[in-house]
C-alpha cells in the first residue's frame, strides 16, 4: 500500500477573531503548512477542507486567496470530525494514486455563529426538548461519577491539566494556569459541569500537507512523519438503551486504526483526544483502550496523563485549553502530534515519543451514540 | 393552566413532527417505532430496524412510564429555553431511552433509577405557536393533577 506522510503543518492561534473570517484563517494556516513543508505550492495537486458552519465552497475561497486555484478541491462536513475527515480523504486519495501532494485543512469561525451552548443536530427531537451538548456530557458525567464512585473534584483535574498544557502552547486560546478551586468555582453550565470544564467558542484553522512516500523520498523530506492509519466510523443506532459511560464508537474506530497501523494501545506514546468537556477525556481514553474503564481519573490524579507522565494526554491543551473551532479541531490535533513526534513542541515537548494518536468525534442525535469518529495514528 | 385548556390544545401540532399523538381518550403519548421481527423499540421511529434489518418497523405508542438513567440541571441553553431546567434520560418500560425535561420535582429530590411518567402538554414554541410536547414527572404525582 502507498505510504502517506505528513510533511508540513501549520495553524492559527485559536481564539476569537471578530475582524477576520474562516477563509482568512484557513489561508494563514495553509500558508504556514506550505512554509513548514518548504515546498513549491504548485506541487500541491489536490485539497480537502473540513468545516461545519462555513457555507458553500469554503475550500475554494481559501485556495483562490493563496494562489493555488484550479486544482481539485473537495469540501467535507462531518461535525467535529470534519478536519480529521479532510485529512483522511486526502490520505485515501494519495493511497489511491490520484494525488501525490495534498493540502488538508480544517477551519471554523464559530464566534460569528454561536454565543454559548451548542445544540445537537438541527431538527432532532433531543435538541427540541432542550438538550445541549454540555447537557449530554453533564448527564454522562453524572452517571460516570456515580457508577465508578468518583468525585467532581477528580473530574475537574482534567481541566486543570489541560489548561496547564495550553499555558505552554502559543497557539492556544487560553494560556493561563488554573487551579482546581477555580474550576470548581466557575459558574455551572450543566451540572455537574462548570464553565472551565467546557470547551469554549473558538475561531481558527489548521492545515497539514500530506505526501506520498515515493514523493517524500524523492524530495528528501527529512522531517516527514508517517500517517500509519486514518480510521473513520459513524455511530450505530441503538436498538436498546446502552451505557453512556463507555464509547463503542471510539473503541471500534480505534480498533480499525490499530489494525491498519499494526500497533496496539500499549504502543501509543501519547494522544490528542476530543476533550470537548472534562468528562469526555475520560470517555475517550477508556474507549481507545489506553486506560481501563473507570480508572482514568485516578490516573490523572497520579499524574500519569501529564506531559511528564507515563502516557501524556492532550499535551496541546486539548479542546478545553487550546479551544475548539469545530472543523479545525481534528486537523489541529494532527498538527500537535506531528510537532511532538518531530521534537518541535518547545516547553510542552514529550520525551522522545515515536507513536502518537489523534482522536476526534462529534455529533449527537436521539438514539445514536455519536455521528462521526476518527482515529489517526502517526509514527516517526 | 387548567385541565380544560390543556385538553382543548392537545390537538395542536407536535413540537417535532411524528413524535406525539393524542388518543381517542384525549390523552397524549409519545410515538416511536417497534420492530415486529425482534421487538426493538426506537424513538424517534426509523424505517428499518438497526438490529435485524426488518423493513416493516411500525409506529406505536410508547410506554408512559420509565426510570431515570441520568440527569442534569441546565444553566446555559439556547434562547428558546428558559434556564435553569432539569433534563434527563429516561429508559421507558418498553426498553427505549428518551431525553426530556423533568417537571414537578426539585433537583435535590432526584435519584438515578427513580420512576417517572410521561406528561404530554401544550407549549408555546419559539415561533409563538401552540405546540404539543412532553416532559417527565415523578410517577407518584403523575395522576394528571392540576398545577399552577
XYZ file of C-alpha atoms in Angstrom, chain A:
380
model
C 0.000 0.000 0.000
C 1.191 3.531 -0.741
C 2.555 5.166 2.380
C 1.353 8.615 3.355
C 3.465 11.179 5.193
C 2.657 14.459 6.921
C 5.393 16.779 5.654
C 4.165 20.196 6.743
C 1.853 21.524 9.435
C 0.524 24.937 10.370
C -2.258 26.551 12.346
C -3.546 29.879 13.527
C -3.710 30.567 17.200
C -7.208 29.549 18.271
C -9.336 32.303 19.784
C -11.959 34.865 18.884
C -11.346 36.858 15.695
C -14.199 39.354 15.243
C -12.363 41.110 12.375
C -11.412 38.029 10.351
C -13.364 35.227 8.674
C -12.830 31.467 8.409
C -11.312 31.752 4.931
C -8.686 34.239 6.042
C -7.812 31.960 8.967
C -7.726 28.995 6.572
C -5.288 30.879 4.327
C -2.989 31.676 7.255
C -2.900 28.030 8.360
C -2.392 26.757 4.783
C 0.471 29.149 4.086
C 2.082 28.177 7.403
C 1.880 24.479 6.472
C 3.339 25.133 2.992
C 6.186 27.120 4.553
C 6.772 24.412 7.160
C 6.976 21.764 4.412
C 9.247 24.080 2.425
C 7.728 23.024 -0.888
C 6.740 24.847 -4.065
C 2.950 25.357 -3.612
C 2.477 24.483 -7.316
C 3.338 20.930 -6.309
C 0.017 20.624 -4.432
C -2.302 18.636 -6.694
C -5.396 18.361 -4.501
C -7.007 19.923 -1.429
C -9.627 18.867 1.141
C -11.354 21.276 3.517
C -13.369 20.339 6.592
C -15.780 22.684 8.361
C -19.283 22.643 9.832
C -20.866 26.091 9.561
C -18.905 27.994 6.892
C -21.265 27.564 3.948
C -20.632 26.918 0.279
C -17.206 26.249 -1.292
C -15.203 27.295 1.741
C -12.143 25.494 0.392
C -12.149 27.336 -2.922
C -12.387 30.628 -1.030
C -9.114 29.702 0.657
C -7.209 28.255 -2.321
C -8.286 31.176 -4.504
C -6.730 33.541 -1.987
C -3.357 31.789 -1.786
C -2.512 31.197 -5.429
C -3.384 27.527 -5.815
C -6.724 27.733 -7.623
C -7.512 25.272 -10.379
C -6.612 22.078 -8.506
C -9.302 19.624 -7.365
C -10.854 20.999 -4.144
C -13.279 18.974 -2.012
C -15.272 20.299 0.933
C -16.264 17.844 3.656
C -18.625 18.159 6.623
C -18.534 15.573 9.407
C -19.414 17.595 12.524
C -16.495 17.923 14.951
C -14.529 15.352 12.940
C -14.669 17.482 9.763
C -10.993 18.489 9.790
C -9.919 14.951 10.626
C -12.141 13.628 7.835
C -10.491 16.053 5.381
C -7.123 14.533 6.343
C -8.495 11.030 5.916
C -9.901 11.860 2.472
C -6.559 13.377 1.468
C -4.742 10.243 2.642
C -7.163 7.986 0.770
C -6.639 9.987 -2.430
C -2.877 9.558 -2.098
C -3.242 5.837 -1.374
C -5.468 5.524 -4.444
C -2.684 7.031 -6.538
C -4.795 10.024 -7.526
C -2.599 12.649 -5.831
C 0.987 12.986 -4.585
C 0.845 16.204 -2.573
C -2.377 17.208 -0.848
C -3.366 20.096 1.378
C -5.855 19.148 4.138
C -7.381 21.964 6.171
C -9.892 22.364 8.968
C -11.406 25.785 9.531
C -14.212 27.391 11.512
C -15.364 30.823 12.595
C -17.695 29.846 15.410
C -17.879 33.140 17.303
C -19.901 34.667 14.453
C -22.406 31.785 14.638
C -22.848 30.965 18.340
C -22.513 32.608 21.713
C -22.920 29.833 24.259
C -24.022 26.220 24.381
C -24.405 24.421 21.067
C -27.456 22.343 20.289
C -27.153 18.862 18.836
C -28.319 18.115 15.301
C -30.753 20.660 13.892
C -34.357 19.454 13.912
C -33.502 16.491 16.117
C -36.032 15.680 18.833
C -33.384 15.798 21.585
C -32.414 19.350 20.673
C -36.090 20.278 20.597
C -36.610 19.177 24.226
C -33.702 21.374 25.359
C -30.743 19.012 25.172
C -27.497 20.937 24.700
C -24.067 19.450 24.076
C -22.940 20.414 27.610
C -26.178 18.819 28.817
C -25.376 15.484 27.143
C -21.900 15.372 28.652
C -23.112 16.570 32.033
C -25.512 13.633 32.118
C -22.754 11.250 31.096
C -20.551 12.764 33.816
C -23.199 12.294 36.489
C -23.663 8.653 35.605
C -19.903 8.021 35.269
C -19.088 9.541 38.666
C -21.939 7.566 40.265
C -21.076 4.255 38.597
C -17.378 4.411 39.471
C -17.648 6.158 42.841
C -15.648 9.217 41.768
C -15.951 12.908 42.671
C -16.402 16.123 40.758
C -13.019 17.276 42.114
C -11.346 14.258 40.488
C -13.067 15.143 37.223
C -12.058 18.807 37.476
C -8.373 17.810 37.490
C -8.701 17.054 33.758
C -9.381 20.746 33.137
C -6.510 21.787 35.407
C -4.125 19.520 33.474
C -5.241 20.585 30.005
C -5.287 24.301 30.739
C -1.830 23.869 32.246
C -0.600 22.337 28.983
C -2.278 25.105 26.970
C -0.357 27.678 29.016
C 2.745 26.331 27.242
C 1.169 26.412 23.765
C 1.461 29.696 21.813
C -1.412 28.535 19.547
C -3.862 28.006 22.424
C -6.870 30.223 23.090
C -6.228 30.142 26.846
C -2.663 30.402 28.077
C -3.257 30.702 31.772
C -2.870 28.155 34.550
C -5.990 27.444 36.583
C -6.396 25.781 39.962
C -8.865 23.063 40.888
C -10.573 25.577 43.174
C -11.089 27.921 40.206
C -12.502 25.103 38.067
C -14.942 24.075 40.788
C -15.916 27.699 41.472
C -16.537 28.617 37.821
C -20.215 29.037 37.001
C -22.318 25.948 36.321
C -23.204 25.311 32.661
C -24.948 21.943 33.042
C -24.496 20.287 36.430
C -22.053 18.913 37.350
C -20.043 20.586 34.568
C -18.776 24.115 35.169
C -17.597 26.699 32.656
C -13.928 25.688 32.885
C -14.891 22.093 32.081
C -16.449 23.077 28.758
C -14.562 23.819 25.543
C -15.007 27.457 24.509
C -16.493 29.088 21.428
C -13.456 29.445 19.143
C -12.325 30.538 15.705
C -9.296 29.095 13.969
C -7.809 26.924 11.272
C -5.201 24.191 10.988
C -3.549 22.651 7.936
C -1.475 19.602 7.072
C 0.427 18.849 3.852
C 0.295 15.134 3.077
C 2.626 13.467 0.576
C 3.032 10.011 -0.926
C 6.007 8.045 0.384
C 7.505 7.983 -3.095
C 7.353 11.763 -3.459
C 8.628 12.346 0.066
C 11.687 10.163 -0.572
C 12.252 11.823 -3.949
C 12.249 15.264 -2.328
C 14.180 14.125 0.748
C 11.563 15.279 3.243
C 13.648 14.718 6.383
C 11.048 15.833 8.933
C 8.260 13.687 7.487
C 6.003 11.794 9.904
C 4.148 8.722 8.635
C 0.363 8.688 8.833
C 0.075 4.985 9.617
C -3.717 4.889 9.916
C -6.683 7.202 9.476
C -9.892 5.467 10.504
C -13.454 6.760 10.391
C -16.667 5.278 11.780
C -20.199 6.552 12.282
C -22.262 5.937 15.396
C -24.640 2.987 15.405
C -28.329 3.443 16.042
C -29.118 1.916 19.423
C -31.863 -0.709 19.466
C -31.951 -0.626 23.285
C -30.658 1.730 25.995
C -26.863 1.489 26.254
C -24.311 2.532 28.854
C -23.358 6.173 28.419
C -20.125 5.723 30.373
C -18.341 3.765 27.651
C -17.923 4.516 23.937
C -18.273 1.616 21.488
C -17.904 4.158 18.672
C -14.472 5.256 19.921
C -13.453 1.628 20.577
C -14.495 0.455 17.111
C -12.789 3.337 15.333
C -9.611 2.825 17.366
C -9.556 -0.905 16.678
C -9.817 -0.208 12.948
C -6.874 2.209 13.202
C -4.762 -0.110 15.375
C -5.240 -2.922 12.887
C -4.171 -0.856 9.876
C -1.195 0.637 11.723
C -0.136 -2.735 13.132
C 0.061 -1.366 16.674
C -1.975 -1.709 19.848
C -2.976 0.718 22.600
C 0.095 -0.295 24.631
C 2.358 1.012 21.838
C 0.884 4.539 21.889
C 3.257 7.082 23.488
C 0.778 9.970 23.744
C -2.632 11.044 22.450
C -4.619 14.094 21.497
C -8.259 13.261 22.253
C -11.580 15.047 21.854
C -11.985 16.601 25.318
C -14.923 18.861 24.436
C -15.810 18.553 28.148
C -13.786 17.318 31.133
C -15.691 14.028 31.270
C -15.158 13.494 27.546
C -11.419 12.953 28.024
C -12.071 10.014 30.378
C -14.637 8.513 27.996
C -12.256 8.856 25.017
C -9.089 7.378 26.515
C -11.025 4.466 28.014
C -12.769 3.838 24.686
C -9.373 3.927 22.963
C -8.139 1.208 25.329
C -5.389 3.469 26.706
C -6.804 3.174 30.254
C -9.134 0.639 31.874
C -12.751 1.696 32.207
C -13.373 3.768 35.323
C -9.667 4.279 36.088
C -8.685 7.357 34.092
C -9.496 9.993 36.697
C -7.417 8.060 39.223
C -4.548 8.005 36.710
C -4.899 11.767 36.216
C -4.732 12.165 39.996
C -1.435 10.260 39.994
C -0.040 12.495 37.222
C 0.112 9.709 34.636
C -1.505 11.803 31.902
C 0.777 14.832 32.377
C 3.346 15.721 29.717
C 5.968 14.174 32.023
C 3.737 11.206 32.873
C 3.508 7.605 31.712
C 1.009 8.365 28.923
C 0.545 12.100 28.198
C -2.987 13.032 27.093
C -3.662 16.289 25.261
C -0.211 17.891 25.515
C -1.511 20.733 23.295
C -4.018 21.707 25.977
C -6.814 19.853 24.229
C -10.107 21.420 23.338
C -10.503 22.688 26.907
C -7.306 24.733 26.751
C -6.432 25.188 23.112
C -10.012 25.913 22.023
C -12.497 24.142 19.761
C -13.240 25.704 16.350
C -15.229 22.626 15.320
C -13.939 21.915 11.813
C -10.382 22.940 12.698
C -10.046 20.717 15.761
C -9.259 17.406 14.050
C -6.573 19.000 11.880
C -5.067 20.850 14.854
C -4.736 17.576 16.756
C -2.638 16.179 13.906
C -0.568 19.388 13.868
C 0.262 18.791 17.543
C 1.017 15.098 17.079
C 3.410 15.904 14.214
C 5.173 18.621 16.227
C 5.566 16.296 19.199
C 6.924 13.458 17.041
C 9.408 15.825 15.412
C 10.518 17.087 18.814
C 9.421 20.627 17.950
C 6.862 21.211 20.722
C 9.037 23.533 22.801
C 8.262 23.707 26.526
C 5.463 21.121 26.233
C 7.651 18.583 24.433
C 7.112 14.950 25.463
C 10.310 12.949 25.975
C 11.160 11.370 22.561
C 7.812 9.854 21.521
C 7.596 7.656 18.424
C 3.866 6.854 18.127
C 1.106 9.452 18.580
C -2.666 9.101 18.276
C -5.319 11.699 17.441
C -8.964 11.029 18.309
C -11.862 13.217 17.271
C -15.604 12.732 17.382
C -18.765 14.713 17.144
C -22.468 14.889 16.593
C -25.371 13.693 18.718
C -28.909 12.777 17.829
C -31.667 10.817 19.511
C -30.886 7.111 19.693
C -27.344 7.408 18.318
C -24.134 7.423 20.347
C -22.458 9.970 18.077
C -22.288 10.917 14.408
C -18.649 10.663 13.353
C -15.439 9.441 14.970
C -11.889 9.452 13.632
C -8.685 7.931 14.962
C -5.369 8.694 13.288
C -2.061 7.123 14.216
C 1.212 8.831 13.318
C 4.632 7.238 13.561
C 8.094 8.775 13.487
